[in-house]
XYZ file of C-alpha atoms in Angstrom:
737
model
C -38.482 -18.317 14.163
C -35.202 -16.637 15.119
C -35.585 -14.519 18.219
C -32.482 -12.393 17.596
C -31.110 -11.004 14.323
C -27.380 -10.191 14.155
C -26.329 -7.914 11.266
C -22.691 -7.631 10.172
C -21.247 -5.994 7.057
C -19.622 -9.021 5.402
C -21.047 -12.414 4.359
C -17.768 -14.133 5.348
C -17.951 -12.529 8.780
C -21.613 -13.607 9.042
C -20.664 -17.205 8.264
C -17.871 -17.241 10.880
C -20.008 -15.652 13.614
C -23.002 -17.845 12.780
C -21.187 -21.003 13.857
C -20.542 -19.564 17.355
C -24.224 -18.844 18.060
C -27.139 -21.172 18.791
C -30.370 -21.574 16.811
C -31.955 -18.576 18.569
C -29.731 -16.313 16.459
C -29.844 -15.528 12.753
C -26.784 -13.798 11.263
C -27.139 -11.703 8.085
C -24.873 -9.348 6.163
C -25.508 -5.797 4.935
C -22.740 -6.186 2.301
C -21.060 -2.985 3.476
C -22.736 0.436 3.591
C -26.499 0.207 3.115
C -26.953 3.979 2.525
C -24.638 6.470 0.837
C -24.491 9.831 -0.888
C -25.781 9.695 -4.496
C -23.185 9.358 -7.260
C -25.077 11.502 -9.774
C -25.050 14.742 -7.743
C -23.401 16.459 -4.776
C -25.960 15.070 -2.328
C -25.283 17.715 0.335
C -27.801 20.426 1.255
C -25.242 23.200 1.720
C -27.711 25.990 2.751
C -29.307 23.594 5.259
C -26.167 23.308 7.417
C -24.480 20.791 5.052
C -27.098 18.123 5.692
C -26.185 14.902 3.787
C -28.895 13.523 1.481
C -28.462 9.778 1.841
C -30.048 7.275 -0.511
C -30.254 3.498 -0.656
C -28.375 2.614 -3.875
C -30.242 0.425 -6.338
C -27.668 -2.348 -5.831
C -28.558 -2.474 -2.119
C -32.353 -2.373 -2.330
C -32.768 -6.148 -2.565
C -30.614 -6.659 0.535
C -32.519 -3.963 2.449
C -35.785 -5.740 1.640
C -34.337 -9.028 2.903
C -33.057 -7.407 6.120
C -36.350 -5.595 6.733
C -38.217 -8.864 6.449
C -35.799 -10.607 8.832
C -35.956 -7.664 11.285
C -39.760 -7.723 11.343
C -39.657 -11.348 12.560
C -36.938 -10.807 15.171
C -37.538 -9.908 18.795
C -34.220 -8.074 18.917
C -31.723 -6.740 16.365
C -28.000 -6.719 17.161
C -25.822 -4.448 15.016
C -22.353 -6.010 14.929
C -20.388 -4.073 12.290
C -16.692 -3.248 12.807
C -15.631 -1.138 15.771
C -14.178 1.819 13.828
C -15.906 4.938 12.420
C -16.989 3.204 9.210
C -18.461 0.325 11.184
C -20.284 2.686 13.525
C -21.705 4.574 10.540
C -22.891 1.312 8.937
C -24.766 0.430 12.146
C -26.305 3.928 12.274
C -27.406 3.791 8.632
C -29.018 0.392 9.242
C -31.285 1.890 11.920
C -32.642 4.350 9.330
C -32.753 2.011 6.335
C -34.628 -0.660 8.334
C -36.783 1.807 10.338
C -35.609 0.293 13.628
C -37.198 1.598 16.851
C -34.595 2.512 19.506
C -35.893 -0.099 21.928
C -35.479 -2.912 19.393
C -31.774 -2.764 18.524
C -28.434 -2.946 20.310
C -24.872 -2.306 19.193
C -22.021 -4.697 19.972
C -18.310 -4.486 19.115
C -15.415 -6.915 19.264
C -11.777 -6.881 18.251
C -11.548 -10.476 17.061
C -13.972 -12.992 15.604
C -13.696 -15.793 18.142
C -16.423 -17.498 20.145
C -15.196 -15.978 23.406
C -15.079 -12.439 21.933
C -18.567 -12.715 20.363
C -20.211 -14.097 23.526
C -18.545 -11.402 25.668
C -19.722 -8.702 23.246
C -23.313 -9.998 23.448
C -23.143 -9.652 27.250
C -22.034 -6.000 27.001
C -24.101 -4.214 24.326
C -23.986 -0.426 24.048
C -25.660 2.434 22.241
C -24.444 3.657 18.843
C -21.604 6.128 19.369
C -22.923 9.244 17.627
C -19.541 10.985 17.899
C -17.912 8.287 15.760
C -20.810 8.512 13.301
C -20.432 12.300 13.098
C -16.677 11.989 12.490
C -17.348 9.594 9.616
C -20.056 11.885 8.219
C -17.745 14.893 8.468
C -15.002 13.090 6.521
C -17.521 11.937 3.887
C -19.053 15.408 3.488
C -15.667 17.154 3.475
C -14.280 14.832 0.818
C -17.481 15.103 -1.253
C -17.343 18.929 -1.163
C -13.697 19.016 -2.240
C -14.103 16.307 -4.893
C -17.379 17.521 -6.413
C -16.415 21.223 -6.381
C -12.759 21.033 -7.386
C -12.890 18.202 -9.943
C -15.139 20.139 -12.405
C -12.671 23.038 -12.138
C -9.891 20.672 -13.272
C -12.108 19.374 -16.087
C -12.638 22.896 -17.376
C -9.112 24.242 -16.893
C -6.992 21.134 -17.582
C -8.670 17.990 -18.965
C -11.873 16.003 -18.606
C -11.925 13.048 -16.243
C -9.507 14.477 -13.673
C -10.249 14.435 -9.969
C -8.994 16.139 -6.818
C -9.286 15.043 -3.224
C -8.314 16.213 0.218
C -5.928 13.312 0.947
C -5.307 11.924 -2.556
C -3.953 15.256 -3.850
C -1.485 15.484 -0.951
C -0.305 11.940 -1.714
C 0.183 12.881 -5.380
C 2.106 15.989 -4.291
C 4.515 13.822 -2.296
C 5.238 11.643 -5.346
C 5.681 14.710 -7.588
C 8.084 16.430 -5.202
C 10.106 13.239 -4.828
C 10.273 12.862 -8.634
C 11.559 16.424 -8.963
C 14.237 15.678 -6.371
C 15.286 12.725 -8.531
C 15.220 14.797 -11.747
C 17.264 17.627 -10.191
C 19.734 15.307 -8.499
C 23.384 15.808 -9.427
C 25.459 12.767 -8.643
C 28.803 13.298 -6.921
C 31.827 11.059 -7.045
C 33.496 9.849 -3.859
C 35.979 7.142 -2.929
C 36.400 4.795 -0.020
C 39.605 2.990 0.935
C 39.910 -0.345 2.680
C 42.908 -2.364 3.768
C 43.360 -6.115 3.836
C 45.641 -7.366 6.603
C 46.978 -10.732 7.792
C 47.632 -11.729 11.394
C 50.626 -13.795 12.538
C 48.340 -16.829 12.256
C 47.589 -15.950 8.598
C 44.013 -14.939 9.386
C 42.651 -12.062 7.278
C 41.095 -8.821 8.520
C 39.471 -6.343 6.126
C 39.125 -2.851 7.590
C 37.937 0.540 6.312
C 40.120 3.656 6.464
C 38.821 5.551 9.500
C 41.439 8.269 10.163
C 44.124 9.725 7.903
C 47.032 11.449 9.667
C 44.882 11.643 12.774
C 41.884 13.245 11.013
C 38.597 11.354 10.737
C 37.583 10.526 7.152
C 34.059 11.603 6.150
C 32.028 9.908 3.432
C 32.708 12.602 0.816
C 36.281 13.534 1.878
C 38.026 11.594 -0.897
C 36.568 13.034 -4.085
C 38.641 11.725 -6.995
C 40.677 8.811 -8.282
C 43.809 10.957 -8.251
C 43.361 11.687 -4.547
C 42.552 8.049 -3.758
C 45.627 6.827 -5.677
C 47.901 9.265 -3.810
C 46.509 8.146 -0.432
C 46.930 4.485 -1.466
C 50.620 5.051 -2.223
C 51.223 6.673 1.169
C 49.340 3.975 3.088
C 51.283 1.193 1.361
C 54.501 2.499 3.020
C 53.253 1.933 6.592
C 53.971 -0.756 9.161
C 50.761 -1.702 10.947
C 49.849 -3.011 14.386
C 46.714 -3.447 16.471
C 46.068 -0.185 18.314
C 42.925 -1.202 20.193
C 40.464 -4.070 20.521
C 37.067 -3.049 21.929
C 34.528 -5.690 22.884
C 31.020 -4.767 23.879
C 27.860 -6.737 24.463
C 24.653 -5.074 23.253
C 21.020 -6.039 23.540
C 18.542 -5.711 20.685
C 14.855 -5.357 21.550
C 11.981 -6.587 19.359
C 9.704 -4.273 17.421
C 6.132 -3.601 18.613
C 3.280 -5.747 17.263
C 1.757 -4.508 14.034
C -0.500 -1.503 13.554
C -2.193 -0.985 10.194
C 0.594 1.179 8.803
C 3.492 -0.974 10.078
C 1.788 -4.107 8.723
C 1.486 -2.471 5.293
C 5.140 -1.395 5.445
C 6.462 -4.790 6.546
C 4.313 -6.701 4.025
C 5.599 -4.411 1.274
C 9.270 -4.752 2.284
C 9.267 -8.466 3.109
C 6.563 -9.934 0.875
C 6.267 -7.381 -1.949
C 2.543 -6.846 -1.294
C 0.881 -3.524 -2.122
C -1.021 -1.730 0.661
C -4.314 -2.682 -1.032
C -3.314 -6.339 -1.349
C -2.187 -6.462 2.287
C -5.499 -5.093 3.563
C -7.518 -7.441 1.353
C -5.657 -10.469 2.719
C -5.803 -9.179 6.306
C -9.574 -8.717 5.935
C -9.889 -12.362 4.870
C -7.814 -13.556 7.837
C -9.882 -11.412 10.218
C -13.310 -12.426 8.917
C -12.561 -16.130 8.919
C -10.935 -18.896 6.907
C -12.225 -22.481 6.630
C -9.928 -24.746 8.663
C -11.260 -28.191 7.792
C -13.358 -29.741 10.549
C -12.990 -26.587 12.685
C -15.006 -24.615 10.137
C -14.501 -20.883 9.557
C -12.113 -19.320 12.088
C -11.082 -15.678 12.484
C -7.279 -15.914 12.513
C -6.243 -12.346 13.386
C -7.640 -9.421 15.340
C -9.098 -6.315 13.691
C -6.666 -5.011 11.102
C -7.515 -1.271 11.112
C -5.816 -0.002 14.239
C -3.119 2.403 15.393
C -2.700 0.833 18.833
C 0.260 -1.308 19.973
C -1.601 -2.778 22.969
C -2.024 -6.520 23.456
C -4.703 -8.206 25.557
C -3.814 -9.703 28.940
C -4.877 -13.121 27.690
C -2.543 -12.939 24.682
C 0.338 -11.762 26.899
C -0.141 -14.761 29.192
C -0.707 -17.243 26.349
C 2.378 -16.036 24.485
C 4.625 -16.567 27.541
C 3.239 -20.082 27.963
C 3.830 -20.812 24.260
C 7.405 -19.458 24.352
C 8.401 -21.421 27.452
C 6.750 -24.665 26.277
C 8.002 -24.560 22.681
C 11.221 -22.532 22.669
C 12.556 -22.703 26.210
C 12.247 -20.551 29.342
C 15.309 -18.478 28.375
C 13.421 -17.091 25.362
C 10.557 -15.803 27.496
C 10.209 -12.948 29.984
C 9.254 -12.768 33.636
C 6.810 -9.963 32.847
C 5.030 -8.690 29.753
C 6.643 -6.086 27.508
C 4.555 -2.974 26.826
C 5.143 -0.459 24.047
C 4.533 3.254 23.948
C 1.816 4.297 21.530
C 3.374 5.369 18.251
C 0.576 7.769 17.288
C -0.571 10.522 19.630
C -4.095 9.715 18.456
C -3.891 5.946 19.000
C -7.029 4.595 20.610
C -5.848 2.732 23.689
C -9.024 0.654 23.925
C -8.030 -1.013 20.670
C -5.444 -3.718 20.187
C -2.533 -4.223 17.859
C -2.888 -6.752 15.043
C -2.150 -10.215 16.431
C -3.200 -13.858 15.957
C -6.433 -14.707 17.758
C -4.731 -17.839 19.114
C -0.945 -17.899 19.533
C -1.024 -21.701 19.589
C -2.303 -21.756 15.996
C 1.144 -22.068 14.396
C 1.346 -20.927 10.735
C 2.663 -24.321 9.611
C -0.274 -26.120 11.262
C -2.805 -24.301 9.063
C -0.699 -23.771 5.936
C -2.703 -26.281 3.890
C -5.941 -24.352 4.537
C -4.584 -20.974 3.376
C -3.625 -19.784 -0.058
C 0.117 -18.912 -0.297
C -0.435 -15.161 0.159
C -2.725 -15.602 3.174
C -0.198 -17.977 4.731
C 2.713 -15.544 4.306
C 0.790 -12.643 5.814
C -0.557 -14.706 8.723
C 2.971 -15.993 9.427
C 4.320 -12.426 9.445
C 1.636 -11.272 11.917
C 2.108 -14.356 14.131
C 5.901 -13.939 14.191
C 5.812 -10.206 14.958
C 3.243 -10.460 17.765
C 4.975 -13.399 19.454
C 8.460 -11.888 19.031
C 7.293 -8.695 20.762
C 7.018 -10.716 24.008
C 10.340 -12.562 23.736
C 13.714 -11.917 25.324
C 16.147 -9.453 23.756
C 18.791 -10.719 21.358
C 22.335 -10.447 22.722
C 25.004 -9.356 20.239
C 28.765 -9.494 20.841
C 30.315 -6.529 19.019
C 34.050 -6.163 18.364
C 35.966 -3.163 17.023
C 39.575 -3.574 15.938
C 41.648 -0.461 15.179
C 44.779 -0.981 13.062
C 47.289 1.905 13.086
C 50.590 2.940 11.471
C 53.195 5.436 12.658
C 51.450 8.324 10.861
C 48.285 7.867 12.968
C 46.459 6.409 10.003
C 43.752 4.151 11.410
C 41.837 1.341 9.714
C 38.776 0.112 11.597
C 37.184 -3.339 11.348
C 33.799 -4.071 12.903
C 32.559 -7.519 13.787
C 29.454 -8.891 15.433
C 28.246 -12.306 16.570
C 24.779 -13.227 17.773
C 25.482 -14.603 21.254
C 21.820 -15.316 22.036
C 19.141 -15.111 19.350
C 16.247 -14.185 21.657
C 13.335 -12.839 19.593
C 15.411 -13.183 16.381
C 14.698 -16.917 16.556
C 11.076 -16.128 15.605
C 11.320 -12.785 13.764
C 14.696 -12.472 11.951
C 15.943 -8.981 11.165
C 18.762 -7.915 8.847
C 21.453 -8.695 11.417
C 24.543 -9.934 9.574
C 27.252 -11.660 11.528
C 30.869 -10.716 10.790
C 33.381 -12.833 12.697
C 36.765 -11.216 13.372
C 39.789 -13.339 14.362
C 40.998 -13.195 17.983
C 43.898 -10.732 18.306
C 45.623 -8.666 21.003
C 46.598 -5.005 21.297
C 50.089 -4.153 19.962
C 50.147 -7.316 17.836
C 51.670 -6.660 14.428
C 49.778 -7.336 11.219
C 50.966 -7.481 7.607
C 49.370 -5.232 5.008
C 48.318 -7.396 2.070
C 46.753 -4.689 -0.107
C 45.050 -1.293 -0.123
C 41.698 -1.329 -1.910
C 40.323 2.001 -3.256
C 36.692 1.893 -4.448
C 34.799 4.444 -6.511
C 31.227 5.402 -5.527
C 28.598 7.900 -6.623
C 25.878 9.460 -4.536
C 22.424 8.051 -5.306
C 19.231 10.053 -5.847
C 16.379 9.454 -3.409
C 14.243 6.468 -4.351
C 10.678 6.826 -5.574
C 8.060 6.071 -2.972
C 7.035 2.463 -2.493
C 3.702 1.674 -0.863
C 5.606 1.214 2.401
C 7.513 4.501 2.331
C 4.487 6.513 1.186
C 2.348 5.082 4.009
C 5.146 5.853 6.486
C 5.457 9.441 5.214
C 1.686 10.041 5.317
C 1.651 8.733 8.876
C 4.594 10.941 9.880
C 2.769 14.000 8.537
C -0.397 12.954 10.392
C -2.302 12.620 7.111
C -4.898 9.884 6.808
C -5.783 7.190 9.306
C -5.487 3.360 9.361
C -8.519 2.885 7.127
C -7.378 5.402 4.473
C -3.769 4.510 3.544
C -4.493 1.651 1.118
C -7.521 3.326 -0.580
C -5.500 6.528 -1.068
C -2.726 4.709 -2.959
C -5.274 2.790 -5.046
C -7.109 6.040 -5.873
C -4.066 7.952 -7.152
C -3.203 4.990 -9.415
C -6.783 4.428 -10.619
C -7.277 8.148 -11.364
C -4.235 8.132 -13.652
C -1.942 10.406 -11.629
C 0.591 7.757 -10.665
C 1.806 4.496 -12.204
C 4.058 1.741 -10.972
C 7.564 1.635 -12.435
C 9.584 -1.502 -13.190
C 10.383 -1.827 -9.460
C 6.712 -1.459 -8.408
C 7.445 2.021 -7.035
C 5.122 4.989 -7.496
C 5.999 7.203 -10.458
C 3.909 10.341 -11.149
C 2.682 10.897 -14.716
C 2.976 14.187 -16.621
C -0.564 15.190 -15.686
C 0.292 14.870 -11.984
C 2.970 17.590 -12.254
C 0.590 19.955 -14.015
C -2.323 19.416 -11.589
C -0.167 19.657 -8.450
C 1.479 22.882 -9.669
C -2.005 24.280 -10.358
C -3.312 23.287 -6.915
C -0.236 24.643 -5.094
C -0.555 27.978 -6.895
C -4.315 28.463 -6.637
C -5.570 26.085 -3.891
C -2.540 25.814 -1.629
C -4.642 24.853 1.389
C -5.927 21.668 -0.251
C -2.422 20.252 -0.813
C -0.775 21.763 2.266
C 0.625 19.017 4.499
C 0.007 20.826 7.791
C -3.521 21.870 6.834
C -4.464 18.331 5.797
C -3.044 16.961 9.066
C -4.996 19.646 10.987
C -8.211 18.495 9.318
C -7.463 14.943 10.482
C -6.977 16.266 14.024
C -10.355 17.997 13.831
C -12.042 14.799 12.670
C -10.506 13.056 15.688
C -11.787 15.860 17.927
C -15.305 15.225 16.563
C -14.906 11.490 17.279
C -13.884 12.339 20.855
C -16.875 14.687 21.448
C -14.657 17.786 21.550
C -15.998 19.457 18.406
C -19.240 19.671 16.384
C -18.979 18.472 12.802
C -21.138 20.988 10.926
C -19.377 24.170 12.213
C -16.057 22.546 11.239
C -17.319 21.981 7.671
C -18.708 25.522 7.478
C -15.388 27.020 8.616
C -13.616 25.211 5.773
C -16.203 25.559 3.003
C -16.800 29.341 3.060
C -13.238 30.447 2.154
C -12.770 27.425 -0.135
C -15.877 28.203 -2.206
C -15.083 31.918 -2.399
C -11.569 31.172 -3.703
C -12.893 28.577 -6.174
C -15.390 31.030 -7.712
C -12.614 33.605 -8.061
C -10.247 31.125 -9.745
C -12.857 30.209 -12.377
C -12.529 33.813 -13.586
C -8.773 34.250 -13.106
C -7.262 31.006 -14.377
C -6.772 30.460 -18.119
C -6.642 26.913 -19.486
C -4.198 27.972 -22.200
C -1.679 29.286 -19.655
C -1.827 26.047 -17.675
C -1.826 23.399 -20.372
C 0.183 24.944 -23.246
C 3.910 25.602 -23.745
C 5.157 27.435 -26.874
C 7.637 25.678 -29.216
C 9.616 26.623 -32.324
C 7.875 23.904 -34.367
C 5.365 24.667 -37.123
C 2.186 22.747 -37.938
C 2.681 20.606 -41.075
C -0.974 21.085 -42.062
C -1.665 24.812 -41.645
C 1.674 26.457 -40.799
C 0.582 27.723 -37.373
C 2.943 27.394 -34.383
C 2.795 24.056 -32.529
C 2.436 24.034 -28.747
C 3.090 21.352 -26.123
C -0.105 20.350 -24.378
C -0.580 18.088 -21.379
C -3.584 15.814 -21.212
C -4.620 12.844 -19.118
C -2.314 10.572 -21.109
C 0.753 12.811 -21.070
C 2.401 15.535 -23.150
C 1.926 15.917 -26.906
C 2.347 18.486 -29.696
C -0.797 20.211 -30.960
C -1.567 22.962 -33.419
C -2.198 26.348 -31.749
C -4.917 26.965 -34.368
C -7.228 24.435 -32.659
C -10.159 23.847 -33.226
C -9.776 25.079 -36.822
C -6.810 22.708 -37.180
C -6.760 19.510 -35.098
C -3.269 18.326 -36.015
C -1.444 16.569 -33.140
C 1.869 14.775 -32.921
C 3.684 12.689 -30.331
C 6.606 14.464 -28.701
C 9.895 13.080 -29.903
C 8.599 11.656 -33.184
C 11.358 13.528 -35.033
C 13.892 11.441 -33.116
C 11.984 8.205 -32.768
C 13.828 5.351 -31.068
C 14.678 2.495 -33.401
C 11.783 0.057 -33.511
C 12.493 -3.529 -32.469
C 12.035 -5.889 -35.411
C 10.511 -9.286 -34.589
C 10.590 -12.645 -36.392
C 6.837 -12.450 -36.976
C 5.552 -11.521 -40.449
C 2.536 -9.329 -41.143
C -0.537 -11.436 -41.931
C -1.698 -8.851 -44.508
C 1.431 -7.934 -46.519
C 4.200 -10.286 -45.366
C 6.509 -7.515 -44.066
C 8.277 -7.920 -40.690
C 6.261 -6.880 -37.645
C 7.888 -4.416 -35.211
C 7.253 -3.628 -31.538
C 5.627 -0.203 -31.189
C 4.441 1.748 -28.170
C 1.056 3.429 -27.906
C -1.122 5.026 -25.237
C -1.882 1.640 -23.718
C 1.600 0.128 -23.900
C 3.497 -1.995 -26.423
C 1.925 -3.703 -29.435
C 2.976 -5.270 -32.746
C 2.632 -3.138 -35.872
C 3.538 -3.633 -39.512
C 6.934 -2.163 -40.490
C 5.340 -0.899 -43.733
C 3.087 1.562 -41.853
C 1.371 3.777 -43.077
C 1.004 1.720 -46.299
C -0.083 -1.258 -44.189
C -1.861 -0.523 -40.907
C -2.056 -4.069 -39.547
C -1.548 -4.279 -35.773
C -1.588 -7.123 -33.281
C -1.689 -7.358 -29.510
C 1.456 -8.397 -27.655
C -0.721 -10.182 -25.128
C 0.580 -13.471 -23.705
C -1.000 -16.466 -25.391
C -2.537 -19.307 -23.378
C -2.847 -21.808 -26.209
C -6.611 -22.080 -25.595
C -9.194 -21.515 -28.368
C -12.036 -19.113 -27.624
C -15.127 -21.260 -26.871
C -17.520 -18.477 -27.872
C -16.448 -17.559 -31.419
C -14.266 -20.641 -32.137
C -11.965 -18.392 -34.184
C -9.866 -16.388 -31.754
C -7.424 -17.471 -29.044
C -7.583 -16.711 -25.320
C -4.780 -14.338 -24.323
C -3.630 -12.813 -21.042
C -4.409 -9.113 -20.630
C -4.362 -6.464 -17.917
C -7.330 -4.365 -16.854
C -7.054 -0.593 -16.341
C -6.452 -1.302 -12.657
C -3.627 -3.715 -13.413
C -5.550 -6.932 -12.699
C -4.858 -9.910 -14.978
C -7.724 -11.352 -16.991
C -8.098 -13.645 -19.996
C -10.060 -12.779 -23.125
C -10.464 -13.476 -26.826
C -7.846 -11.789 -29.034
C -10.615 -10.894 -31.520
C -11.993 -8.229 -29.158
C -14.121 -6.152 -29.781
C -15.687 -8.559 -32.314
C -15.752 -11.220 -29.567
C -16.139 -10.123 -25.951
C -15.560 -13.448 -24.188
C -13.492 -12.965 -20.987
C -12.493 -14.782 -17.781
C -10.822 -13.602 -14.564
C -8.995 -16.932 -14.055
C -6.530 -18.644 -16.379
C -8.116 -21.429 -18.476
C -6.547 -24.878 -18.440
C -7.661 -25.750 -21.988
C -9.941 -28.532 -20.747
C -13.727 -28.483 -20.704
C -15.906 -29.258 -17.702
C -17.156 -32.879 -17.895
C -20.490 -31.778 -16.423
C -21.432 -28.615 -18.361
C -18.764 -28.248 -21.118
C -17.657 -24.755 -20.007
C -13.925 -24.052 -19.788
C -12.086 -25.232 -16.673
C -9.897 -22.602 -14.957
C -7.197 -22.564 -12.273
C -8.781 -21.725 -8.902
C -7.372 -21.101 -5.423
C -5.682 -23.690 -3.206
C -4.377 -25.801 -6.107
C -7.880 -26.503 -7.403
C -9.196 -26.618 -10.960
C -12.770 -25.345 -11.123
C -15.476 -24.738 -13.713
C -15.741 -21.195 -15.140
C -19.540 -21.514 -15.064
C -20.602 -20.026 -11.698
C -23.700 -22.215 -11.612
C -21.622 -25.377 -11.921
C -19.767 -26.549 -8.807
C -17.383 -29.003 -10.476
C -13.825 -28.954 -9.102
C -10.785 -31.218 -8.895
C -7.243 -31.136 -7.553
C -4.639 -29.620 -9.884
C -1.961 -32.044 -11.041
């Protein structure tokens, strides 16, 4: 019989921790939160001081039974969920769900899943931190009140299925305001002028016009081709010499180790990962990855943090690694410390770093899938680089002048000593200028005018949206990725061709409505203030229920008033000069969840609708494929769910066909259809029969076309270059060719 039961929130984490402990310990998982608010109703007793009404969801009841049974046999229960607010709340909920007496359980926390960290945590148990639990409860209750009160208002006044949220609506507002900046942007023309010169030794120098007749040239000072041409003619008359050569050595310091937000930003910029994808991979690296004979090893420290601290052990180990593997000149005589980037950073926490600096990314590459490897390498490089010597850059400025005090300036730089750049390269381009002395004459080869136009601001990427939310003080490390996922899943935002965040029509309408009638909910400063108050609760400086009451009273009063004042027709309809083809009534532009469309104003008596722009439809793209029903050419059309093939004889022939990518594999279920690649509503690839809905066969992984030799189910491509059986009960696998 196990004498001690350790409960964590993840089965992977349980497996990793289990190998560090002896047979006196049993490690089980709660599979996340064991209690939650009900989905079918508000679940908050508002008159009774906003008391949450927690339930054990049906999906968790089997696990609760298992844990109760294990707890009844254990002499001691150790609650070992993550060390943030969510983790603290999970531990607290477990005490209620399992009916644990106070003298029978302990709480432990750790920042990394290593044997040393786990054994140290077991030596220093503590009580559950009720302040952290209350902060988590306050956030949950606050978000439930806003979501469950405001969403029905949007259903009634705009369209069914919409949602609003305290942080998600602010994120949508940011994307909407950026899109309006782009739409209202007026590009301006400007010109730059460069000169190409040759030294006496026939070496070339390209320099930008810096001063004209003694006056410094600004970016927008040359506004037309006529002006640029005139300046070119004047400059071509000059005799040029070197006016000044300035040489300066500068030092470049490394960036701090990663916090949650900077990891998401760097992974987005460097690897193209979304915030959600980054956190999923980081979670896997934290909880443990199988490293052959070593078993499951936690490769990085906890990935939800706003601290830039590093442990003393890591600081020492990193200096040893640098000196032994790179050379003493790349190390430092003392550790480098960074100032906290967030005023609310918890100094007891650590930055994200490898659990063992000696575990080089290349040494474990074969045990990681390609995405895990890239993210681990990025974290390893950044943490180690933060403790390396500065890079030394030799900078040179050469000013070339004529008699009219026209100055061309060339800038050059050479990396004299790579320092930390040897491990963590930055965008530092070298530009080598030829050696030359002051007063030396140079020959003008040509003047090069170049036309430019100002660019509109870019749409938000995951990285820039996370950075902006952090700058405003909105959200915390655990909320950035879920917020972005939510605004995409709820249909407010989509990804454009560059994977940037583009708001849909419905987002503009909803944000304008919220700004006009519920300005507090989407106000940047107010949302940041609420985050500050949640932090005050976590730090035992504020009670959570009075904070909720202070918010809810005015919010509810305003909401009740707006139900009476706001008209759906005023919000969702725009008049047009078009007339309904069926009943002759005026047509109006309406906005629904799937965008703008024309509808008859005589609804519901007349239900005629029409796509906007159908009078000037873009020319349809004709394909080589012929219609299976009438033999006419098939054309590419666009519908609510994207592009599809339709018969060019529509409406006489209404045959349509999916544009889904074919795999060349027959459907094993109906033996008629073919397996094609599709995308789910959340953008995830899956593979299903093209005869859907007649045949509902589907797989998450791409089929190879072969059948399993053991059970005859389809084989699919798995992780780590493996081919596996699609039947979960069959464990057949082989190496991919």
